[in-house]
Coordinates of C-alpha atoms in Angstrom, one line a residue:
X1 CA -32.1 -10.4 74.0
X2 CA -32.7 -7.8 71.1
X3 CA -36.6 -7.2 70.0
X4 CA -36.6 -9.7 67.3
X5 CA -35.3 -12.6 69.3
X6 CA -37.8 -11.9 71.8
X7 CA -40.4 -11.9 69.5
X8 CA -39.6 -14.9 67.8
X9 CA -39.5 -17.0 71.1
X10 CA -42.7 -15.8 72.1
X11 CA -44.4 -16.5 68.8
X12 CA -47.2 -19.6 68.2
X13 CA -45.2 -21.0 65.8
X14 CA -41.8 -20.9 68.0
X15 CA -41.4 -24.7 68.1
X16 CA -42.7 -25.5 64.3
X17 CA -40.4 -26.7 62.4
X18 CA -37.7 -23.4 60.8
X19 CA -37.6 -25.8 57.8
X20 CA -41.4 -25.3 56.9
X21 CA -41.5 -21.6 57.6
X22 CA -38.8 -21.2 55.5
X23 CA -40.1 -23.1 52.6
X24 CA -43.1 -20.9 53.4
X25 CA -41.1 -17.6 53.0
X26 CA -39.0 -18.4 50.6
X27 CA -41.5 -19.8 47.7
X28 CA -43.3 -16.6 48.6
X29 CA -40.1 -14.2 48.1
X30 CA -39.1 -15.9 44.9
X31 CA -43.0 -15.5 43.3
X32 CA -43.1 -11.9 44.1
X33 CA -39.9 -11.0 43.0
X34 CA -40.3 -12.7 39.5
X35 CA -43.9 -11.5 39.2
X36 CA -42.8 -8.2 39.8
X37 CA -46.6 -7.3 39.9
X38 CA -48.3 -4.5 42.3
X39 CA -51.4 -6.8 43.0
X40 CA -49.1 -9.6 43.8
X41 CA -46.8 -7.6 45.9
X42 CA -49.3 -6.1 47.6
X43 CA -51.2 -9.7 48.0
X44 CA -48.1 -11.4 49.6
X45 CA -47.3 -8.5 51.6
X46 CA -51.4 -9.0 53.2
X47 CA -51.0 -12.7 53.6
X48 CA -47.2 -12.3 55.9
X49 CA -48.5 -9.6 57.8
X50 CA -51.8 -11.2 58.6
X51 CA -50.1 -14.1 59.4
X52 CA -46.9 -12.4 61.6
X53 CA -49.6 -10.8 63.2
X54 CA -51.6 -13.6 64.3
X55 CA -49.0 -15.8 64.9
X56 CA -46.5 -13.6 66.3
X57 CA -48.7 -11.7 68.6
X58 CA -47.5 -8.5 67.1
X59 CA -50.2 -5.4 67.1
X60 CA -50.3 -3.8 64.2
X61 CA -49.1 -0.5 65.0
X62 CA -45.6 -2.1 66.2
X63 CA -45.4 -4.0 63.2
X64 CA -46.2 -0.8 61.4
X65 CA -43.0 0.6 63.5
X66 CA -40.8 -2.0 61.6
X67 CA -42.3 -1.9 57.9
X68 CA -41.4 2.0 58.5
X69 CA -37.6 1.3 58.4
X70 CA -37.3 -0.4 55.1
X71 CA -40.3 1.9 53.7
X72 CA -37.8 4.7 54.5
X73 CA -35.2 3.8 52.2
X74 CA -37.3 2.3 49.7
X75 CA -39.1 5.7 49.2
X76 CA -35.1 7.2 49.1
X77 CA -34.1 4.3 46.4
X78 CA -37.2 4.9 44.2
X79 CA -37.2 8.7 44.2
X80 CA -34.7 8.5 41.0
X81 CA -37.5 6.1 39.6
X82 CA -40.7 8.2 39.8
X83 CA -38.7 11.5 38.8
X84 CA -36.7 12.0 35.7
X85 CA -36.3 13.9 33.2
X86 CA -38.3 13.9 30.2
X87 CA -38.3 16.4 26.5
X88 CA -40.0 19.4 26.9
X89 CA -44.1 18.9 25.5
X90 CA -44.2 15.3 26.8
X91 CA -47.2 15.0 29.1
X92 CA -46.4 14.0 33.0
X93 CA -48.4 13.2 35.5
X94 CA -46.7 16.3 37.3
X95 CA -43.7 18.6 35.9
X96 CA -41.5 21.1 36.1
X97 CA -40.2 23.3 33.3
X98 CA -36.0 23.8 33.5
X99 CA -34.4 25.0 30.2
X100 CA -35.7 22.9 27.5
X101 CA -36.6 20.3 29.4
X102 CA -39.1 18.9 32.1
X103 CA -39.0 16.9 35.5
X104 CA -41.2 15.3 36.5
X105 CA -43.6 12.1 36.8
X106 CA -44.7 10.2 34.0
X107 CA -47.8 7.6 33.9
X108 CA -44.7 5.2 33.1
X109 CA -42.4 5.9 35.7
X110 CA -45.3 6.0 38.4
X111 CA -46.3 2.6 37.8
X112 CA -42.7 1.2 37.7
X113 CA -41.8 3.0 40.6
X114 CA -45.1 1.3 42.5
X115 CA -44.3 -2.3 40.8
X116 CA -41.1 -1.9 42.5
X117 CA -42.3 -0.7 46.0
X118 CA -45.3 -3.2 45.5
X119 CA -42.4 -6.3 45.2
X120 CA -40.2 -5.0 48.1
X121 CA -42.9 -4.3 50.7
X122 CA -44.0 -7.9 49.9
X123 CA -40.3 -9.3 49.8
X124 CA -39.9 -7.8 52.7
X125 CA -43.1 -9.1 54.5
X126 CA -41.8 -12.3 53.7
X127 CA -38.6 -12.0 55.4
X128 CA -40.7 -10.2 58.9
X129 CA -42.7 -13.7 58.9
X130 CA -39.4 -16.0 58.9
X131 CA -37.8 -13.4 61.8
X132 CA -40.6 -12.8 63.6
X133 CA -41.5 -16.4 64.2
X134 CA -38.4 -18.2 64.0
X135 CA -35.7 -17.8 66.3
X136 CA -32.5 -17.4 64.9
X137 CA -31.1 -20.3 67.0
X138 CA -33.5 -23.0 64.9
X139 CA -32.3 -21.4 61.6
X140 CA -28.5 -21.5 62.5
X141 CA -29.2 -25.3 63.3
X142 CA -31.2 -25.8 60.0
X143 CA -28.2 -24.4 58.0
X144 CA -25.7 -26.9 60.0
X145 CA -27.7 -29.6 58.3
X146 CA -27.3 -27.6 54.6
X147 CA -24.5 -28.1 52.2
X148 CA -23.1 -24.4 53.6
X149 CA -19.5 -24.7 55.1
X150 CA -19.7 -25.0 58.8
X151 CA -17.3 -21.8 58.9
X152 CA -20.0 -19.7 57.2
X153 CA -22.8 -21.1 59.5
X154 CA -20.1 -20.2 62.5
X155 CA -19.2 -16.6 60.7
X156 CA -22.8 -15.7 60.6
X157 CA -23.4 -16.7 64.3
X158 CA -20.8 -15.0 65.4
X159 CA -21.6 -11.3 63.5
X160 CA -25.4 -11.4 64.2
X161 CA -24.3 -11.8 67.4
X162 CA -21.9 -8.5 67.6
X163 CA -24.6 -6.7 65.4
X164 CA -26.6 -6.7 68.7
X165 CA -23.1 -6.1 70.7
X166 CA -22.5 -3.1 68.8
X167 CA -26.2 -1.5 68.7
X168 CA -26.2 -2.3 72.7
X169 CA -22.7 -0.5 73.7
X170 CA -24.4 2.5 71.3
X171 CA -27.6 2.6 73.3
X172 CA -25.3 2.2 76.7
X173 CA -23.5 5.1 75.9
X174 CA -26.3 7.3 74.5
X175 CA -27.8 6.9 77.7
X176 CA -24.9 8.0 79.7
X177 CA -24.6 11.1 77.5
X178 CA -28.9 11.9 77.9
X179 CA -27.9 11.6 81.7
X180 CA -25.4 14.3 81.5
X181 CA -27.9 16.8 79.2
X182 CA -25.6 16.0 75.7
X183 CA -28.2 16.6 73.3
X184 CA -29.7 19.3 74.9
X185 CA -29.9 22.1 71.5
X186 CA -28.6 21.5 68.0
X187 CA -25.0 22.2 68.9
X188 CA -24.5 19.8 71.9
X189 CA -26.1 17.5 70.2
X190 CA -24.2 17.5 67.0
X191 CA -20.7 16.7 69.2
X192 CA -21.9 14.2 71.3
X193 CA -23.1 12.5 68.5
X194 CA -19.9 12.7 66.8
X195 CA -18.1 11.7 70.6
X196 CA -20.6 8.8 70.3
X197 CA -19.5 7.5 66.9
X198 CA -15.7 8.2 67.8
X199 CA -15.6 6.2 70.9
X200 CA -17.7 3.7 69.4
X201 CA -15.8 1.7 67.4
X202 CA -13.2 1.4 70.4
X203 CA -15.7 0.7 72.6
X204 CA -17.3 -2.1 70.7
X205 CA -14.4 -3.7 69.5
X206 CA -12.8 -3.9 73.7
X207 CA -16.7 -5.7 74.1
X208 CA -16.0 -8.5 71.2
X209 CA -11.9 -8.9 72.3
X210 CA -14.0 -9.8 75.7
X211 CA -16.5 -12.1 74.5
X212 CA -14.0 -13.5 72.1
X213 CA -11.8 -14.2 75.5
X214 CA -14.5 -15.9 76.9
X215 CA -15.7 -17.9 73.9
X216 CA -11.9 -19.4 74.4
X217 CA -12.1 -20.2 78.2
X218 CA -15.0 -22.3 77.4
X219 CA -13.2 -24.2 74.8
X220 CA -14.4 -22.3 71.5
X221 CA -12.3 -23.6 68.8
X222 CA -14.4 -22.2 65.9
X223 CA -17.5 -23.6 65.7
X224 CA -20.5 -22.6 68.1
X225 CA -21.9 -26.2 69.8
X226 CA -25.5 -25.9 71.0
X227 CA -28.1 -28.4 72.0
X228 CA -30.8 -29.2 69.1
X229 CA -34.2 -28.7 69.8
X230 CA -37.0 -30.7 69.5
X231 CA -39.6 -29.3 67.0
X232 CA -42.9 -29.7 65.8
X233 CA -43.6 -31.5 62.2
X234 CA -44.9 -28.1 59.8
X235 CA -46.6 -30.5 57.1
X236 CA -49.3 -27.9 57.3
X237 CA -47.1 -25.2 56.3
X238 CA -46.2 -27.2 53.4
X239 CA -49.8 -27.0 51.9
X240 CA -50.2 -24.1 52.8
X241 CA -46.7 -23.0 50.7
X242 CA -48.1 -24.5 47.6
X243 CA -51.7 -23.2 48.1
X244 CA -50.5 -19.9 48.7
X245 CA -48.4 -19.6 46.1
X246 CA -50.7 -21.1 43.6
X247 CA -53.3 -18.5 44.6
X248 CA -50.6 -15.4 44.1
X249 CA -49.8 -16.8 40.9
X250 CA -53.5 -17.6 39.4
X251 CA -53.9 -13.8 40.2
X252 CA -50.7 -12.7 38.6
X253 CA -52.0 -14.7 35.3
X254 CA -55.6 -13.2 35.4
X255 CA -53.9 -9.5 35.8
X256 CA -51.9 -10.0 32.9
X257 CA -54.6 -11.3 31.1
X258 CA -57.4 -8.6 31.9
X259 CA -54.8 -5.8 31.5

């Protein structure tokens, strides 16, 4: 069982209802994202943290630990945002002189740049909350019940499952290569990582050919049967949804209207 799964199982709100968390997340993606507002990115990006950590027994430094991954490309994506370049005279925030021109950071490009970090960090906090306290088996039964084809519902199964096939046969053989010294110094380390991303692909697709062989024995004939759980009415959630989101949005209106 990968991290998230075992998170999600082990969270309070495990057995609530997946169709009230994600009416929670979702209303709370699609405010941020068409606020496009720092104060309201940052807000919603508060109120799914504070709640993935309460709920999902996370600390905060390991939730920390996951925000860093998306933070990492984020910063990467926006870089062409806060720096461009500009006529030479214009005042920047921070510059460099090349030809005729300047780069560098304008008071415009620095708050766009933030807007969009703002409304990512928040969109994603809102995806952590839905993860981290729903496991992915009560969201793959809610969207048997939507108007989605059941070949998409079975598609998705079957590729978050190899995701996790794939990242384990990685970490099986990076082990195996640690235990024989492979990324001792720049050099070693430089082939076996390339061995490891040659041998990979064969490697992981010999795994699936297996589990597909198996799926077959036991009678697989394209669509993933499981038993349906018994959950736990989220009316709460629901108020809380529409509370929530008419809180971010007050705010969003008294920005605009101070500023």
């Amino acid at each position: 069982m990968n991290q998230i799964d075992s998170i999600a199982y082990h969270s309070k709100l495990a057995w609530i209802d997946p169709k009230a968390k994600l009416c929670f997340s979702l209303v709370l993606l699609c405010v941020c994202i068409g606020c496009r507002s720092i104060l309201v990115g940052a807000l919603v990006l508060l109120v799914t943290a504070g709640a993935t950590l309460f709920f999902a027994r996370l600390s905060l430094r390991r939730y920390l630990h996951f925000l860093s991954i998306p933070l990492g490309f984020l910063l990467v994506g926006t870089l062409t945002i806060f720096i461009s370049v500009y006529p030479a005279g214009e005042k920047l925030l921070a510059g460099i002189p090349i030809g005729g021109s300047q780069v560098g950071i304008s008071a415009q490009s620095f708050l766009e740049g933030l807007r969009l970090c703002a409304t990512a960090l928040g969109a994603v906090g809102c995806m952590y909350f839905l993860s981290f306290n729903t496991p992915m088996t009560g969201l793959f039964a809610l969207f048997r019940k939507s108007p989605l084809p059941e070949v998409v519902v079975s598609l998705m199964e079957l590729i978050y499952r190899y995701i996790f096939v794939l990242w384990e046969e990685a970490a099986t053989m990076k082990t195996a290569q640690n235990a024989r010294l492979g990324y001792q110094g720049i050099r070693h380390s430089i082939a076996s990582f390339g061995t490891l991303v040659g041998t990979l692909f064969f490697r992981a697709y010999q795994r699936c050919d297996r589990i597909y062989s198996a799926l077959e024995s036991r009678g697989y004939q394209g669509s993933l049967e499981a038993l349906q759980e018994e959950y736990q009415p989220g009316k709460g959630w629901y108020g809380a949804t529409f509370l929530t989101a008419a809180a971010t949005l007050g705010i969003f209106f008294l920005e605009r209207s101070v500023l």
